[in-house]
């Protein structure tokens, strides 16, 4: 059950998920029989996603979505600038979309999708 933002924790971190990166790496294996270079490209992209999932952290605060690599803040997205958000494809979430007043963002789901949806509904309800 979701709590009111006033009683919610000040910072809510999201746990990483290696489901999407692992699926991309595994998808490269059957491609070996079709085309070596295509398989290597897909595998390299999958390994890049594994690295991103291992090093990036999303933190939901009362006012912002913060993206960190280690202890370094990479980007801050204030909820006040958000117009809407969506998680694509509901049965198997692979892409997180959100639109700010100035730009559009697409992020692969490298985090727990249920936790992401719950945090979004708690901190930045759909408008």
mmCIF file of C-alpha atoms in Angstrom:
data_model
loop_
_atom_site.group_PDB
_atom_site.id
_atom_site.type_symbol
_atom_site.label_atom_id
_atom_site.label_comp_id
_atom_site.label_asym_id
_atom_site.label_seq_id
_atom_site.Cartn_x
_atom_site.Cartn_y
_atom_site.Cartn_z
ATOM 1 C CA UNK A 1 0.000 0.000 0.000
ATOM 2 C CA UNK A 2 1.286 3.448 -0.893
ATOM 3 C CA UNK A 3 1.737 6.041 1.786
ATOM 4 C CA UNK A 4 1.193 9.752 1.719
ATOM 5 C CA UNK A 5 4.233 11.728 0.531
ATOM 6 C CA UNK A 6 4.337 13.544 3.874
ATOM 7 C CA UNK A 7 4.793 10.233 5.727
ATOM 8 C CA UNK A 8 6.977 8.611 3.061
ATOM 9 C CA UNK A 9 10.716 8.176 3.548
ATOM 10 C CA UNK A 10 12.737 11.187 2.392
ATOM 11 C CA UNK A 11 14.806 9.102 -0.016
ATOM 12 C CA UNK A 12 13.666 5.899 -1.698
ATOM 13 C CA UNK A 13 16.417 4.013 -3.578
ATOM 14 C CA UNK A 14 15.541 1.504 -6.305
ATOM 15 C CA UNK A 15 17.170 -1.906 -6.438
ATOM 16 C CA UNK A 16 18.890 -2.804 -9.724
ATOM 17 C CA UNK A 17 17.438 -5.483 -11.990
ATOM 18 C CA UNK A 18 19.549 -7.466 -14.431
ATOM 19 C CA UNK A 19 16.590 -9.037 -16.264
ATOM 20 C CA UNK A 20 16.685 -6.798 -19.354
ATOM 21 C CA UNK A 21 20.503 -6.745 -19.693
ATOM 22 C CA UNK A 22 20.633 -10.508 -19.215
ATOM 23 C CA UNK A 23 17.932 -11.065 -21.831
ATOM 24 C CA UNK A 24 19.837 -8.919 -24.343
ATOM 25 C CA UNK A 25 23.068 -10.849 -23.721
ATOM 26 C CA UNK A 26 21.218 -14.170 -24.067
ATOM 27 C CA UNK A 27 19.544 -12.958 -27.278
ATOM 28 C CA UNK A 28 23.020 -12.562 -28.787
ATOM 29 C CA UNK A 29 23.744 -16.306 -28.508
ATOM 30 C CA UNK A 30 21.339 -17.583 -31.209
ATOM 31 C CA UNK A 31 22.459 -14.739 -33.462
ATOM 32 C CA UNK A 32 25.894 -16.392 -33.650
ATOM 33 C CA UNK A 33 24.495 -18.794 -36.252
ATOM 34 C CA UNK A 34 23.074 -15.956 -38.348
ATOM 35 C CA UNK A 35 25.745 -13.295 -38.222
ATOM 36 C CA UNK A 36 28.819 -13.070 -36.007
ATOM 37 C CA UNK A 37 29.048 -9.263 -36.127
ATOM 38 C CA UNK A 38 25.380 -8.785 -35.307
ATOM 39 C CA UNK A 39 25.760 -11.192 -32.382
ATOM 40 C CA UNK A 40 28.824 -9.331 -31.099
ATOM 41 C CA UNK A 41 27.006 -5.994 -31.388
ATOM 42 C CA UNK A 42 23.974 -7.239 -29.455
ATOM 43 C CA UNK A 43 26.221 -8.860 -26.823
ATOM 44 C CA UNK A 44 28.239 -5.639 -26.440
ATOM 45 C CA UNK A 45 25.018 -3.655 -25.970
ATOM 46 C CA UNK A 46 23.851 -6.192 -23.374
ATOM 47 C CA UNK A 47 27.145 -5.932 -21.488
ATOM 48 C CA UNK A 48 26.857 -2.133 -21.581
ATOM 49 C CA UNK A 49 23.395 -2.466 -19.989
ATOM 50 C CA UNK A 50 24.819 -4.830 -17.349
ATOM 51 C CA UNK A 51 27.462 -2.203 -16.503
ATOM 52 C CA UNK A 52 24.820 0.541 -16.310
ATOM 53 C CA UNK A 53 22.586 -1.576 -14.053
ATOM 54 C CA UNK A 54 25.548 -2.322 -11.778
ATOM 55 C CA UNK A 55 26.749 1.269 -11.460
ATOM 56 C CA UNK A 56 23.700 3.556 -11.753
ATOM 57 C CA UNK A 57 21.321 4.157 -8.863
ATOM 58 C CA UNK A 58 17.949 5.902 -8.908
ATOM 59 C CA UNK A 59 16.776 7.699 -5.783
ATOM 60 C CA UNK A 60 13.296 9.129 -5.393
ATOM 61 C CA UNK A 61 13.216 12.088 -3.013
ATOM 62 C CA UNK A 62 10.255 14.220 -1.986
ATOM 63 C CA UNK A 63 10.949 16.681 -4.827
ATOM 64 C CA UNK A 64 13.263 15.007 -7.379
ATOM 65 C CA UNK A 65 14.357 11.857 -9.141
ATOM 66 C CA UNK A 66 18.138 11.682 -8.677
ATOM 67 C CA UNK A 67 20.479 9.513 -10.730
ATOM 68 C CA UNK A 68 23.808 8.587 -9.143
ATOM 69 C CA UNK A 69 26.879 6.684 -10.242
ATOM 70 C CA UNK A 70 28.556 5.680 -7.012
ATOM 71 C CA UNK A 71 28.501 8.754 -4.765
ATOM 72 C CA UNK A 72 28.380 11.213 -7.671
ATOM 73 C CA UNK A 73 25.091 12.854 -8.650
ATOM 74 C CA UNK A 74 24.771 12.630 -12.436
ATOM 75 C CA UNK A 75 21.383 14.200 -12.972
ATOM 76 C CA UNK A 76 18.446 15.584 -11.007
ATOM 77 C CA UNK A 77 14.931 15.644 -12.438
ATOM 78 C CA UNK A 78 12.532 17.815 -10.361
ATOM 79 C CA UNK A 79 8.970 16.412 -10.376
ATOM 80 C CA UNK A 80 7.648 19.959 -10.773
ATOM 81 C CA UNK A 81 9.015 19.907 -14.349
ATOM 82 C CA UNK A 82 7.380 16.569 -15.272
ATOM 83 C CA UNK A 83 4.348 16.554 -17.544
ATOM 84 C CA UNK A 84 3.748 12.795 -17.547
ATOM 85 C CA UNK A 85 5.410 9.392 -17.295
ATOM 86 C CA UNK A 86 4.775 5.859 -18.513
ATOM 87 C CA UNK A 87 6.305 2.388 -18.274
ATOM 88 C CA UNK A 88 6.204 0.493 -21.557
ATOM 89 C CA UNK A 89 5.173 -2.634 -22.046
ATOM 90 C CA UNK A 90 3.066 -3.629 -19.068
ATOM 91 C CA UNK A 91 3.376 -7.444 -19.309
ATOM 92 C CA UNK A 92 7.159 -7.218 -19.629
ATOM 93 C CA UNK A 93 8.388 -3.710 -18.703
ATOM 94 C CA UNK A 94 11.441 -2.727 -20.737
ATOM 95 C CA UNK A 95 11.248 1.060 -21.163
ATOM 96 C CA UNK A 96 10.564 3.979 -18.810
ATOM 97 C CA UNK A 97 9.408 7.204 -20.474
ATOM 98 C CA UNK A 98 8.907 10.579 -18.865
ATOM 99 C CA UNK A 99 8.392 14.007 -20.324
ATOM 100 C CA UNK A 100 9.553 17.232 -18.760
ATOM 101 C CA UNK A 101 8.533 20.693 -19.887
ATOM 102 C CA UNK A 102 11.746 21.019 -21.929
ATOM 103 C CA UNK A 103 12.623 17.450 -22.949
ATOM 104 C CA UNK A 104 11.614 13.807 -23.301
ATOM 105 C CA UNK A 105 13.495 10.925 -21.659
ATOM 106 C CA UNK A 106 13.526 7.186 -22.412
ATOM 107 C CA UNK A 107 15.377 4.889 -20.015
ATOM 108 C CA UNK A 108 15.723 1.113 -20.206
ATOM 109 C CA UNK A 109 14.279 -0.668 -17.178
ATOM 110 C CA UNK A 110 17.484 -1.470 -15.287
ATOM 111 C CA UNK A 111 15.703 -1.329 -11.941
ATOM 112 C CA UNK A 112 12.970 -3.216 -10.140
ATOM 113 C CA UNK A 113 9.926 -2.378 -12.288
ATOM 114 C CA UNK A 114 7.383 -2.840 -9.483
ATOM 115 C CA UNK A 115 9.405 -0.591 -7.200
ATOM 116 C CA UNK A 116 9.763 1.965 -10.000
ATOM 117 C CA UNK A 117 6.000 2.053 -10.628
ATOM 118 C CA UNK A 118 5.221 2.287 -6.892
ATOM 119 C CA UNK A 119 7.735 5.115 -6.398
ATOM 120 C CA UNK A 120 6.408 7.005 -9.417
ATOM 121 C CA UNK A 121 2.823 6.683 -8.201
ATOM 122 C CA UNK A 122 3.883 7.783 -4.727
ATOM 123 C CA UNK A 123 6.158 10.710 -5.557
ATOM 124 C CA UNK A 124 4.887 11.846 -8.956
ATOM 125 C CA UNK A 125 1.287 10.725 -9.527
ATOM 126 C CA UNK A 126 0.163 10.660 -13.170
ATOM 127 C CA UNK A 127 -1.406 13.923 -14.219
#
